[in-house]
Amino acid sequence: MSKTVRKLQVASPVPADIDIANSVEPLHISEIAQELNLSPHHYDLYGKYKAKVLLSVIDELKGRGDGYYVVVGGITPTPLGEGKSTTTVGLCQALGAFLDKKVVTCLRQPSQGPTFGIKGGAAGGGYSQVIPMDEFNLHLTGDIHAITAANNLLAAAIDTRIFHESTQSDKALFNRLCPPNKEGRRSFNDIMFTRLKKLGISKTNPEELTPEEVKKFARLDINPESITWRRVMDVNDRFLRKITIGQGPEEKGMVRETGFDISVASEIMAVLALTTSLSDMRERLGKMVIGNSKAGDPITADDIGVGGALTVLMKDAINPTLMQTLEGTPVLVHAGPFANIAHGNSSIVADKIALKLVGPDGFVVTEAGFGADIGTEKFMNIKCRYSSLTPQCVVIVATIRALKMHGGGPQVVAGKPLDRAYVTENVALVEAGCSNLARHISNTKAYGVNVVVSVNKFSTDSEAELSAVRNAALAAGAFDAIICSHHAHGGKGAVDLGIAVQKACENVQPLRFLYPLDISIKEKIEAIAKSYGASGVEYSEQAEKQIEMYSKQGFSHLPICMAKTQYSFSHDASEKGAPSGFVLPIRDVRASIGAGFIYPLVGTMSTMPGLPTRPCFYDIDLDTATGRVIGLS
């Protein structure tokens, strides 16, 4: 058994998450690193309990075999969440602390929006948590702040370029972009050669450009109405969803309507999650499309000249952060794209590092956001495509309360007490709701992986209800279905799940994608819609126009990242269970070219959440006597 493993002293009833987290003194992060055979030159310390693991580890261990790769998804959740992060952590605590396996948990970094808003943090819960909980849920090592800075630098560069182009001639623009040195000679800097190559100009001396080439090079001629790049901040602020910029007297009346997204919705976050190396990140950041020229050509960050600067701001953020669970097993925290807007998975580089560190007999367990129709689908069809990694097992997390909701139970509302139906036995309601679980199982099995169902047990669940879920899961084709109590007991409560996952990983099959990349954008969208249960897809005029434009621009080969409600298989959040025969409406289609996907918007999707009447920040404070954070959930 690992030397870092600590035994938990559990209490009943289970105390508040932050109280449990504060009751355990974390090990110095160097001890966690040592158990993974990481030398001090493999990581940079960020205080006593966090460290950035350097990408050089991948190269140094490239000859070593990978461990087993497990992804945790879920059924369609209630607004309360069904404990997917908690299950991910509990499974890893079971594997590492009780089953004597090398294991690394790979999780997303939480956004401060939900932390201070309605959902709370994302460190797990009860006795299956990442610690220190407050550091995990707040600034961590500054990655989201780096994304915010880089995103907003690009936003400023876009508007500044439009401003200067509107007030200068082609010659003046060119002279300022390529100023003469002290000897009077002009030269292109490195980033300019990217634009020259894109324009088909092979000349390397600025003096040799013709007036027409000068114009093509210097004038981006951005169409303000085509700009898709917005500013971001890591706070839920509904009043920034739509704003007007350029009202200062110095901007000469260049007013433009735009808005803010939450930082984790930035394409730069998606780039961070999907990049495979520093050079790959540089290329992806430079390829990000911010809009079109008035002639309809895509304008990139490298066209504006800012791709290199964005990479500099992101150079430390590319390294995942090493932390630990309550039972001393290692965790890599990296990236945090939302699953209903972006692809909802932690980073490829964290998974790759972890798979090498655990070695051929070890386990890497990562989490895919929201229900398996969103997070797991994107894990398979987007993340695995770019990583070339193949998972051996998918865990689907279910709860009795969510299944009752899908069986026709009353509405579940965050912040309000659960209806009596959810805390008293009703086997018929559970059985009816298992239609949702069954569809998630069949959809996930289609990728060629074994599915293990983890039922996250609550004290109000009856044995008859739990037995009904297990029977339904096995009937739907699950490899196994396990009742778990890791929230109340830590890793000990997920030992049976750990054993089932080990067995499920032994039968490895090639990964089968839902769709090939060489079909049209519409055909890919329709393949995903069919997996939801839709009978067809309806495209708005705007969506048709965007699909035509992206196809003409040469982007139709990219995978699809559906932006859809997490609360139903369909576009209608009120449609529970396993709806079928509906027509899926595509309101708009956008592209994250740097990240590498096309994202259709199904219905109305907000990229900037709002705060509720009583946000989580009411409960959060600092104990000034001890310096400890209190009230985080």
JSON list of C-alpha atoms in Angstrom, two decimals, residues 104-282:
[
{"chain": "A", "resi": 104, "resn": "VAL", "atom": "CA", "xyz": [-4.26, 9.30, -10.52]},
{"chain": "A", "resi": 105, "resn": "THR", "atom": "CA", "xyz": [-7.50, 11.27, -10.55]},
{"chain": "A", "resi": 106, "resn": "CYS", "atom": "CA", "xyz": [-7.83, 13.84, -13.37]},
{"chain": "A", "resi": 107, "resn": "LEU", "atom": "CA", "xyz": [-10.36, 16.60, -12.72]},
{"chain": "A", "resi": 108, "resn": "ARG", "atom": "CA", "xyz": [-11.34, 19.96, -14.16]},
{"chain": "A", "resi": 109, "resn": "GLN", "atom": "CA", "xyz": [-10.59, 23.17, -12.31]},
{"chain": "A", "resi": 110, "resn": "PRO", "atom": "CA", "xyz": [-13.81, 24.72, -10.94]},
{"chain": "A", "resi": 111, "resn": "SER", "atom": "CA", "xyz": [-14.97, 28.11, -12.12]},
{"chain": "A", "resi": 112, "resn": "GLN", "atom": "CA", "xyz": [-15.53, 30.78, -9.47]},
{"chain": "A", "resi": 113, "resn": "GLY", "atom": "CA", "xyz": [-18.90, 31.47, -11.13]},
{"chain": "A", "resi": 114, "resn": "PRO", "atom": "CA", "xyz": [-20.63, 28.33, -9.79]},
{"chain": "A", "resi": 115, "resn": "THR", "atom": "CA", "xyz": [-18.49, 28.37, -6.61]},
{"chain": "A", "resi": 116, "resn": "PHE", "atom": "CA", "xyz": [-19.97, 31.74, -5.59]},
{"chain": "A", "resi": 117, "resn": "GLY", "atom": "CA", "xyz": [-23.24, 31.21, -7.48]},
{"chain": "A", "resi": 118, "resn": "ILE", "atom": "CA", "xyz": [-25.72, 28.35, -7.16]},
{"chain": "A", "resi": 119, "resn": "LYS", "atom": "CA", "xyz": [-23.87, 25.06, -7.66]},
{"chain": "A", "resi": 120, "resn": "GLY", "atom": "CA", "xyz": [-21.00, 25.44, -5.21]},
{"chain": "A", "resi": 121, "resn": "GLY", "atom": "CA", "xyz": [-17.55, 23.94, -5.65]},
{"chain": "A", "resi": 122, "resn": "ALA", "atom": "CA", "xyz": [-16.43, 20.86, -7.52]},
{"chain": "A", "resi": 123, "resn": "ALA", "atom": "CA", "xyz": [-13.90, 19.17, -5.24]},
{"chain": "A", "resi": 124, "resn": "GLY", "atom": "CA", "xyz": [-16.12, 16.15, -4.65]},
{"chain": "A", "resi": 125, "resn": "GLY", "atom": "CA", "xyz": [-18.00, 15.85, -1.39]},
{"chain": "A", "resi": 126, "resn": "GLY", "atom": "CA", "xyz": [-18.26, 14.19, 1.99]},
{"chain": "A", "resi": 127, "resn": "TYR", "atom": "CA", "xyz": [-15.32, 11.83, 2.54]},
{"chain": "A", "resi": 128, "resn": "SER", "atom": "CA", "xyz": [-14.39, 11.75, -1.15]},
{"chain": "A", "resi": 129, "resn": "GLN", "atom": "CA", "xyz": [-12.79, 15.12, -1.79]},
{"chain": "A", "resi": 130, "resn": "VAL", "atom": "CA", "xyz": [-9.75, 16.88, -3.17]},
{"chain": "A", "resi": 131, "resn": "ILE", "atom": "CA", "xyz": [-7.88, 18.95, -0.60]},
{"chain": "A", "resi": 132, "resn": "PRO", "atom": "CA", "xyz": [-7.18, 21.72, 0.25]},
{"chain": "A", "resi": 133, "resn": "MET", "atom": "CA", "xyz": [-10.79, 22.32, -0.78]},
{"chain": "A", "resi": 134, "resn": "ASP", "atom": "CA", "xyz": [-10.61, 26.12, -0.62]},
{"chain": "A", "resi": 135, "resn": "GLU", "atom": "CA", "xyz": [-7.50, 26.30, -2.80]},
{"chain": "A", "resi": 136, "resn": "PHE", "atom": "CA", "xyz": [-8.98, 23.83, -5.29]},
{"chain": "A", "resi": 137, "resn": "ASN", "atom": "CA", "xyz": [-12.19, 25.85, -5.67]},
{"chain": "A", "resi": 138, "resn": "LEU", "atom": "CA", "xyz": [-10.70, 29.34, -5.74]},
{"chain": "A", "resi": 139, "resn": "HIS", "atom": "CA", "xyz": [-7.54, 30.65, -7.45]},
{"chain": "A", "resi": 140, "resn": "LEU", "atom": "CA", "xyz": [-5.66, 27.31, -7.52]},
{"chain": "A", "resi": 141, "resn": "THR", "atom": "CA", "xyz": [-2.49, 28.11, -9.53]},
{"chain": "A", "resi": 142, "resn": "GLY", "atom": "CA", "xyz": [-4.00, 30.92, -11.58]},
{"chain": "A", "resi": 143, "resn": "ASP", "atom": "CA", "xyz": [-4.81, 29.07, -14.81]},
{"chain": "A", "resi": 144, "resn": "ILE", "atom": "CA", "xyz": [-8.28, 30.62, -15.20]},
{"chain": "A", "resi": 145, "resn": "HIS", "atom": "CA", "xyz": [-6.81, 34.06, -14.52]},
{"chain": "A", "resi": 146, "resn": "ALA", "atom": "CA", "xyz": [-4.24, 33.44, -17.29]},
{"chain": "A", "resi": 147, "resn": "ILE", "atom": "CA", "xyz": [-7.06, 32.44, -19.66]},
{"chain": "A", "resi": 148, "resn": "THR", "atom": "CA", "xyz": [-8.99, 35.58, -18.72]},
{"chain": "A", "resi": 149, "resn": "ALA", "atom": "CA", "xyz": [-5.93, 37.78, -19.38]},
{"chain": "A", "resi": 150, "resn": "ALA", "atom": "CA", "xyz": [-5.16, 36.13, -22.72]},
{"chain": "A", "resi": 151, "resn": "ASN", "atom": "CA", "xyz": [-8.77, 36.23, -23.89]},
{"chain": "A", "resi": 152, "resn": "ASN", "atom": "CA", "xyz": [-9.14, 39.91, -23.06]},
{"chain": "A", "resi": 153, "resn": "LEU", "atom": "CA", "xyz": [-5.79, 40.82, -24.64]},
{"chain": "A", "resi": 154, "resn": "LEU", "atom": "CA", "xyz": [-7.12, 39.38, -27.91]},
{"chain": "A", "resi": 155, "resn": "ALA", "atom": "CA", "xyz": [-10.42, 41.25, -27.48]},
{"chain": "A", "resi": 156, "resn": "ALA", "atom": "CA", "xyz": [-8.53, 44.52, -26.97]},
{"chain": "A", "resi": 157, "resn": "ALA", "atom": "CA", "xyz": [-6.31, 43.77, -29.99]},
{"chain": "A", "resi": 158, "resn": "ILE", "atom": "CA", "xyz": [-9.36, 43.22, -32.25]},
{"chain": "A", "resi": 159, "resn": "ASP", "atom": "CA", "xyz": [-11.02, 46.54, -31.45]},
{"chain": "A", "resi": 160, "resn": "THR", "atom": "CA", "xyz": [-7.72, 48.41, -31.52]},
{"chain": "A", "resi": 161, "resn": "ARG", "atom": "CA", "xyz": [-6.92, 47.04, -34.97]},
{"chain": "A", "resi": 162, "resn": "ILE", "atom": "CA", "xyz": [-10.32, 48.12, -36.31]},
{"chain": "A", "resi": 163, "resn": "PHE", "atom": "CA", "xyz": [-9.78, 51.56, -34.79]},
{"chain": "A", "resi": 164, "resn": "HIS", "atom": "CA", "xyz": [-6.34, 52.08, -36.34]},
{"chain": "A", "resi": 165, "resn": "GLU", "atom": "CA", "xyz": [-7.38, 50.75, -39.74]},
{"chain": "A", "resi": 166, "resn": "SER", "atom": "CA", "xyz": [-10.28, 53.22, -39.79]},
{"chain": "A", "resi": 167, "resn": "THR", "atom": "CA", "xyz": [-7.98, 56.20, -39.31]},
{"chain": "A", "resi": 168, "resn": "GLN", "atom": "CA", "xyz": [-4.91, 55.31, -41.42]},
{"chain": "A", "resi": 169, "resn": "SER", "atom": "CA", "xyz": [-4.00, 54.76, -45.05]},
{"chain": "A", "resi": 170, "resn": "ASP", "atom": "CA", "xyz": [-2.56, 51.44, -46.27]},
{"chain": "A", "resi": 171, "resn": "LYS", "atom": "CA", "xyz": [0.92, 52.95, -46.42]},
{"chain": "A", "resi": 172, "resn": "ALA", "atom": "CA", "xyz": [0.69, 54.43, -42.91]},
{"chain": "A", "resi": 173, "resn": "LEU", "atom": "CA", "xyz": [-0.53, 51.11, -41.50]},
{"chain": "A", "resi": 174, "resn": "PHE", "atom": "CA", "xyz": [2.30, 49.25, -43.19]},
{"chain": "A", "resi": 175, "resn": "ASN", "atom": "CA", "xyz": [4.90, 51.75, -41.99]},
{"chain": "A", "resi": 176, "resn": "ARG", "atom": "CA", "xyz": [3.76, 51.34, -38.40]},
{"chain": "A", "resi": 177, "resn": "LEU", "atom": "CA", "xyz": [3.53, 47.54, -38.62]},
{"chain": "A", "resi": 178, "resn": "CYS", "atom": "CA", "xyz": [7.03, 47.31, -40.15]},
{"chain": "A", "resi": 179, "resn": "PRO", "atom": "CA", "xyz": [8.91, 50.34, -38.86]},
{"chain": "A", "resi": 180, "resn": "PRO", "atom": "CA", "xyz": [12.50, 50.94, -40.05]},
{"chain": "A", "resi": 181, "resn": "ASN", "atom": "CA", "xyz": [15.34, 50.22, -37.63]},
{"chain": "A", "resi": 182, "resn": "LYS", "atom": "CA", "xyz": [18.19, 52.62, -36.84]},
{"chain": "A", "resi": 183, "resn": "GLU", "atom": "CA", "xyz": [19.83, 51.79, -40.17]},
{"chain": "A", "resi": 184, "resn": "GLY", "atom": "CA", "xyz": [16.58, 52.52, -42.00]},
{"chain": "A", "resi": 185, "resn": "ARG", "atom": "CA", "xyz": [15.89, 48.87, -42.88]},
{"chain": "A", "resi": 186, "resn": "ARG", "atom": "CA", "xyz": [12.49, 47.24, -42.49]},
{"chain": "A", "resi": 187, "resn": "SER", "atom": "CA", "xyz": [11.86, 43.60, -41.57]},
{"chain": "A", "resi": 188, "resn": "PHE", "atom": "CA", "xyz": [8.98, 41.27, -40.84]},
{"chain": "A", "resi": 189, "resn": "ASN", "atom": "CA", "xyz": [8.91, 39.66, -37.43]},
{"chain": "A", "resi": 190, "resn": "ASP", "atom": "CA", "xyz": [8.23, 35.94, -37.12]},
{"chain": "A", "resi": 191, "resn": "ILE", "atom": "CA", "xyz": [4.47, 36.11, -36.62]},
{"chain": "A", "resi": 192, "resn": "MET", "atom": "CA", "xyz": [4.03, 38.21, -39.76]},
{"chain": "A", "resi": 193, "resn": "PHE", "atom": "CA", "xyz": [5.32, 35.35, -41.92]},
{"chain": "A", "resi": 194, "resn": "THR", "atom": "CA", "xyz": [2.26, 33.35, -40.90]},
{"chain": "A", "resi": 195, "resn": "ARG", "atom": "CA", "xyz": [-0.01, 35.98, -42.45]},
{"chain": "A", "resi": 196, "resn": "LEU", "atom": "CA", "xyz": [2.24, 36.38, -45.51]},
{"chain": "A", "resi": 197, "resn": "LYS", "atom": "CA", "xyz": [2.10, 32.63, -46.13]},
{"chain": "A", "resi": 198, "resn": "LYS", "atom": "CA", "xyz": [-1.70, 32.64, -45.73]},
{"chain": "A", "resi": 199, "resn": "LEU", "atom": "CA", "xyz": [-1.88, 35.41, -48.37]},
{"chain": "A", "resi": 200, "resn": "GLY", "atom": "CA", "xyz": [0.40, 33.50, -50.73]},
{"chain": "A", "resi": 201, "resn": "ILE", "atom": "CA", "xyz": [3.17, 36.12, -50.48]},
{"chain": "A", "resi": 202, "resn": "SER", "atom": "CA", "xyz": [6.63, 34.49, -50.44]},
{"chain": "A", "resi": 203, "resn": "LYS", "atom": "CA", "xyz": [8.65, 37.71, -50.20]},
{"chain": "A", "resi": 204, "resn": "THR", "atom": "CA", "xyz": [10.74, 38.19, -47.05]},
{"chain": "A", "resi": 205, "resn": "ASN", "atom": "CA", "xyz": [11.73, 41.83, -47.53]},
{"chain": "A", "resi": 206, "resn": "PRO", "atom": "CA", "xyz": [9.03, 44.42, -46.73]},
{"chain": "A", "resi": 207, "resn": "GLU", "atom": "CA", "xyz": [10.50, 46.81, -49.29]},
{"chain": "A", "resi": 208, "resn": "GLU", "atom": "CA", "xyz": [9.69, 44.36, -52.11]},
{"chain": "A", "resi": 209, "resn": "LEU", "atom": "CA", "xyz": [5.93, 44.26, -51.55]},
{"chain": "A", "resi": 210, "resn": "THR", "atom": "CA", "xyz": [3.76, 45.82, -54.24]},
{"chain": "A", "resi": 211, "resn": "PRO", "atom": "CA", "xyz": [1.10, 48.38, -53.22]},
{"chain": "A", "resi": 212, "resn": "GLU", "atom": "CA", "xyz": [-1.55, 45.66, -53.64]},
{"chain": "A", "resi": 213, "resn": "GLU", "atom": "CA", "xyz": [0.46, 43.25, -51.42]},
{"chain": "A", "resi": 214, "resn": "VAL", "atom": "CA", "xyz": [0.97, 46.03, -48.87]},
{"chain": "A", "resi": 215, "resn": "LYS", "atom": "CA", "xyz": [-2.80, 46.51, -48.70]},
{"chain": "A", "resi": 216, "resn": "LYS", "atom": "CA", "xyz": [-3.52, 42.77, -48.39]},
{"chain": "A", "resi": 217, "resn": "PHE", "atom": "CA", "xyz": [-0.93, 42.39, -45.64]},
{"chain": "A", "resi": 218, "resn": "ALA", "atom": "CA", "xyz": [-1.62, 45.51, -43.57]},
{"chain": "A", "resi": 219, "resn": "ARG", "atom": "CA", "xyz": [-5.40, 45.83, -43.83]},
{"chain": "A", "resi": 220, "resn": "LEU", "atom": "CA", "xyz": [-7.36, 43.04, -42.13]},
{"chain": "A", "resi": 221, "resn": "ASP", "atom": "CA", "xyz": [-10.62, 44.85, -42.94]},
{"chain": "A", "resi": 222, "resn": "ILE", "atom": "CA", "xyz": [-12.48, 43.11, -40.12]},
{"chain": "A", "resi": 223, "resn": "ASN", "atom": "CA", "xyz": [-16.25, 43.13, -40.44]},
{"chain": "A", "resi": 224, "resn": "PRO", "atom": "CA", "xyz": [-17.42, 44.30, -36.97]},
{"chain": "A", "resi": 225, "resn": "GLU", "atom": "CA", "xyz": [-20.73, 42.47, -37.40]},
{"chain": "A", "resi": 226, "resn": "SER", "atom": "CA", "xyz": [-18.92, 39.14, -37.87]},
{"chain": "A", "resi": 227, "resn": "ILE", "atom": "CA", "xyz": [-16.86, 39.31, -34.65]},
{"chain": "A", "resi": 228, "resn": "THR", "atom": "CA", "xyz": [-17.52, 36.29, -32.43]},
{"chain": "A", "resi": 229, "resn": "TRP", "atom": "CA", "xyz": [-14.78, 37.01, -29.86]},
{"chain": "A", "resi": 230, "resn": "ARG", "atom": "CA", "xyz": [-16.15, 38.39, -26.59]},
{"chain": "A", "resi": 231, "resn": "ARG", "atom": "CA", "xyz": [-14.55, 39.50, -23.36]},
{"chain": "A", "resi": 232, "resn": "VAL", "atom": "CA", "xyz": [-14.63, 37.19, -20.33]},
{"chain": "A", "resi": 233, "resn": "MET", "atom": "CA", "xyz": [-14.52, 37.17, -16.55]},
{"chain": "A", "resi": 234, "resn": "ASP", "atom": "CA", "xyz": [-14.75, 34.34, -14.01]},
{"chain": "A", "resi": 235, "resn": "VAL", "atom": "CA", "xyz": [-17.85, 35.65, -12.23]},
{"chain": "A", "resi": 236, "resn": "ASN", "atom": "CA", "xyz": [-21.56, 35.12, -12.86]},
{"chain": "A", "resi": 237, "resn": "ASP", "atom": "CA", "xyz": [-22.58, 38.61, -13.98]},
{"chain": "A", "resi": 238, "resn": "ARG", "atom": "CA", "xyz": [-25.78, 38.65, -16.01]},
{"chain": "A", "resi": 239, "resn": "PHE", "atom": "CA", "xyz": [-25.58, 42.41, -16.60]},
{"chain": "A", "resi": 240, "resn": "LEU", "atom": "CA", "xyz": [-22.50, 41.98, -18.76]},
{"chain": "A", "resi": 241, "resn": "ARG", "atom": "CA", "xyz": [-24.17, 39.57, -21.20]},
{"chain": "A", "resi": 242, "resn": "LYS", "atom": "CA", "xyz": [-24.76, 42.47, -23.57]},
{"chain": "A", "resi": 243, "resn": "ILE", "atom": "CA", "xyz": [-22.78, 45.71, -23.46]},
{"chain": "A", "resi": 244, "resn": "THR", "atom": "CA", "xyz": [-21.80, 48.58, -25.74]},
{"chain": "A", "resi": 245, "resn": "ILE", "atom": "CA", "xyz": [-18.15, 49.51, -26.15]},
{"chain": "A", "resi": 246, "resn": "GLY", "atom": "CA", "xyz": [-16.39, 52.45, -27.80]},
{"chain": "A", "resi": 247, "resn": "GLN", "atom": "CA", "xyz": [-18.34, 55.27, -26.15]},
{"chain": "A", "resi": 248, "resn": "GLY", "atom": "CA", "xyz": [-15.24, 57.22, -25.09]},
{"chain": "A", "resi": 249, "resn": "PRO", "atom": "CA", "xyz": [-14.48, 60.50, -26.90]},
{"chain": "A", "resi": 250, "resn": "GLU", "atom": "CA", "xyz": [-11.11, 59.16, -28.10]},
{"chain": "A", "resi": 251, "resn": "GLU", "atom": "CA", "xyz": [-12.70, 56.26, -30.00]},
{"chain": "A", "resi": 252, "resn": "LYS", "atom": "CA", "xyz": [-14.28, 58.68, -32.50]},
{"chain": "A", "resi": 253, "resn": "GLY", "atom": "CA", "xyz": [-17.74, 57.18, -32.27]},
{"chain": "A", "resi": 254, "resn": "MET", "atom": "CA", "xyz": [-16.69, 53.57, -33.01]},
{"chain": "A", "resi": 255, "resn": "VAL", "atom": "CA", "xyz": [-19.50, 52.09, -30.94]},
{"chain": "A", "resi": 256, "resn": "ARG", "atom": "CA", "xyz": [-20.04, 48.32, -31.10]},
{"chain": "A", "resi": 257, "resn": "GLU", "atom": "CA", "xyz": [-22.40, 45.97, -29.27]},
{"chain": "A", "resi": 258, "resn": "THR", "atom": "CA", "xyz": [-20.71, 42.98, -27.66]},
{"chain": "A", "resi": 259, "resn": "GLY", "atom": "CA", "xyz": [-20.77, 41.19, -24.31]},
{"chain": "A", "resi": 260, "resn": "PHE", "atom": "CA", "xyz": [-19.00, 39.07, -21.73]},
{"chain": "A", "resi": 261, "resn": "ASP", "atom": "CA", "xyz": [-18.87, 35.30, -21.35]},
{"chain": "A", "resi": 262, "resn": "ILE", "atom": "CA", "xyz": [-17.72, 33.46, -18.26]},
{"chain": "A", "resi": 263, "resn": "SER", "atom": "CA", "xyz": [-13.98, 32.69, -18.52]},
{"chain": "A", "resi": 264, "resn": "VAL", "atom": "CA", "xyz": [-14.42, 28.93, -18.73]},
{"chain": "A", "resi": 265, "resn": "ALA", "atom": "CA", "xyz": [-16.52, 29.43, -21.89]},
{"chain": "A", "resi": 266, "resn": "SER", "atom": "CA", "xyz": [-13.54, 31.07, -23.62]},
{"chain": "A", "resi": 267, "resn": "GLU", "atom": "CA", "xyz": [-12.13, 29.21, -26.60]},
{"chain": "A", "resi": 268, "resn": "ILE", "atom": "CA", "xyz": [-8.74, 29.56, -24.90]},
{"chain": "A", "resi": 269, "resn": "MET", "atom": "CA", "xyz": [-10.01, 27.25, -22.15]},
{"chain": "A", "resi": 270, "resn": "ALA", "atom": "CA", "xyz": [-11.02, 24.69, -24.78]},
{"chain": "A", "resi": 271, "resn": "VAL", "atom": "CA", "xyz": [-7.60, 25.06, -26.42]},
{"chain": "A", "resi": 272, "resn": "LEU", "atom": "CA", "xyz": [-5.89, 24.40, -23.08]},
{"chain": "A", "resi": 273, "resn": "ALA", "atom": "CA", "xyz": [-7.98, 21.28, -22.54]},
{"chain": "A", "resi": 274, "resn": "LEU", "atom": "CA", "xyz": [-7.36, 19.84, -26.02]},
{"chain": "A", "resi": 275, "resn": "THR", "atom": "CA", "xyz": [-3.74, 20.77, -26.63]},
{"chain": "A", "resi": 276, "resn": "THR", "atom": "CA", "xyz": [-1.09, 18.04, -26.70]},
{"chain": "A", "resi": 277, "resn": "SER", "atom": "CA", "xyz": [2.13, 20.09, -26.36]},
{"chain": "A", "resi": 278, "resn": "LEU", "atom": "CA", "xyz": [3.46, 23.64, -26.02]},
{"chain": "A", "resi": 279, "resn": "SER", "atom": "CA", "xyz": [4.02, 23.90, -29.77]},
{"chain": "A", "resi": 280, "resn": "ASP", "atom": "CA", "xyz": [0.53, 22.54, -30.43]},
{"chain": "A", "resi": 281, "resn": "MET", "atom": "CA", "xyz": [-0.95, 25.14, -28.05]},
{"chain": "A", "resi": 282, "resn": "ARG", "atom": "CA", "xyz": [0.96, 27.91, -29.86]}
]
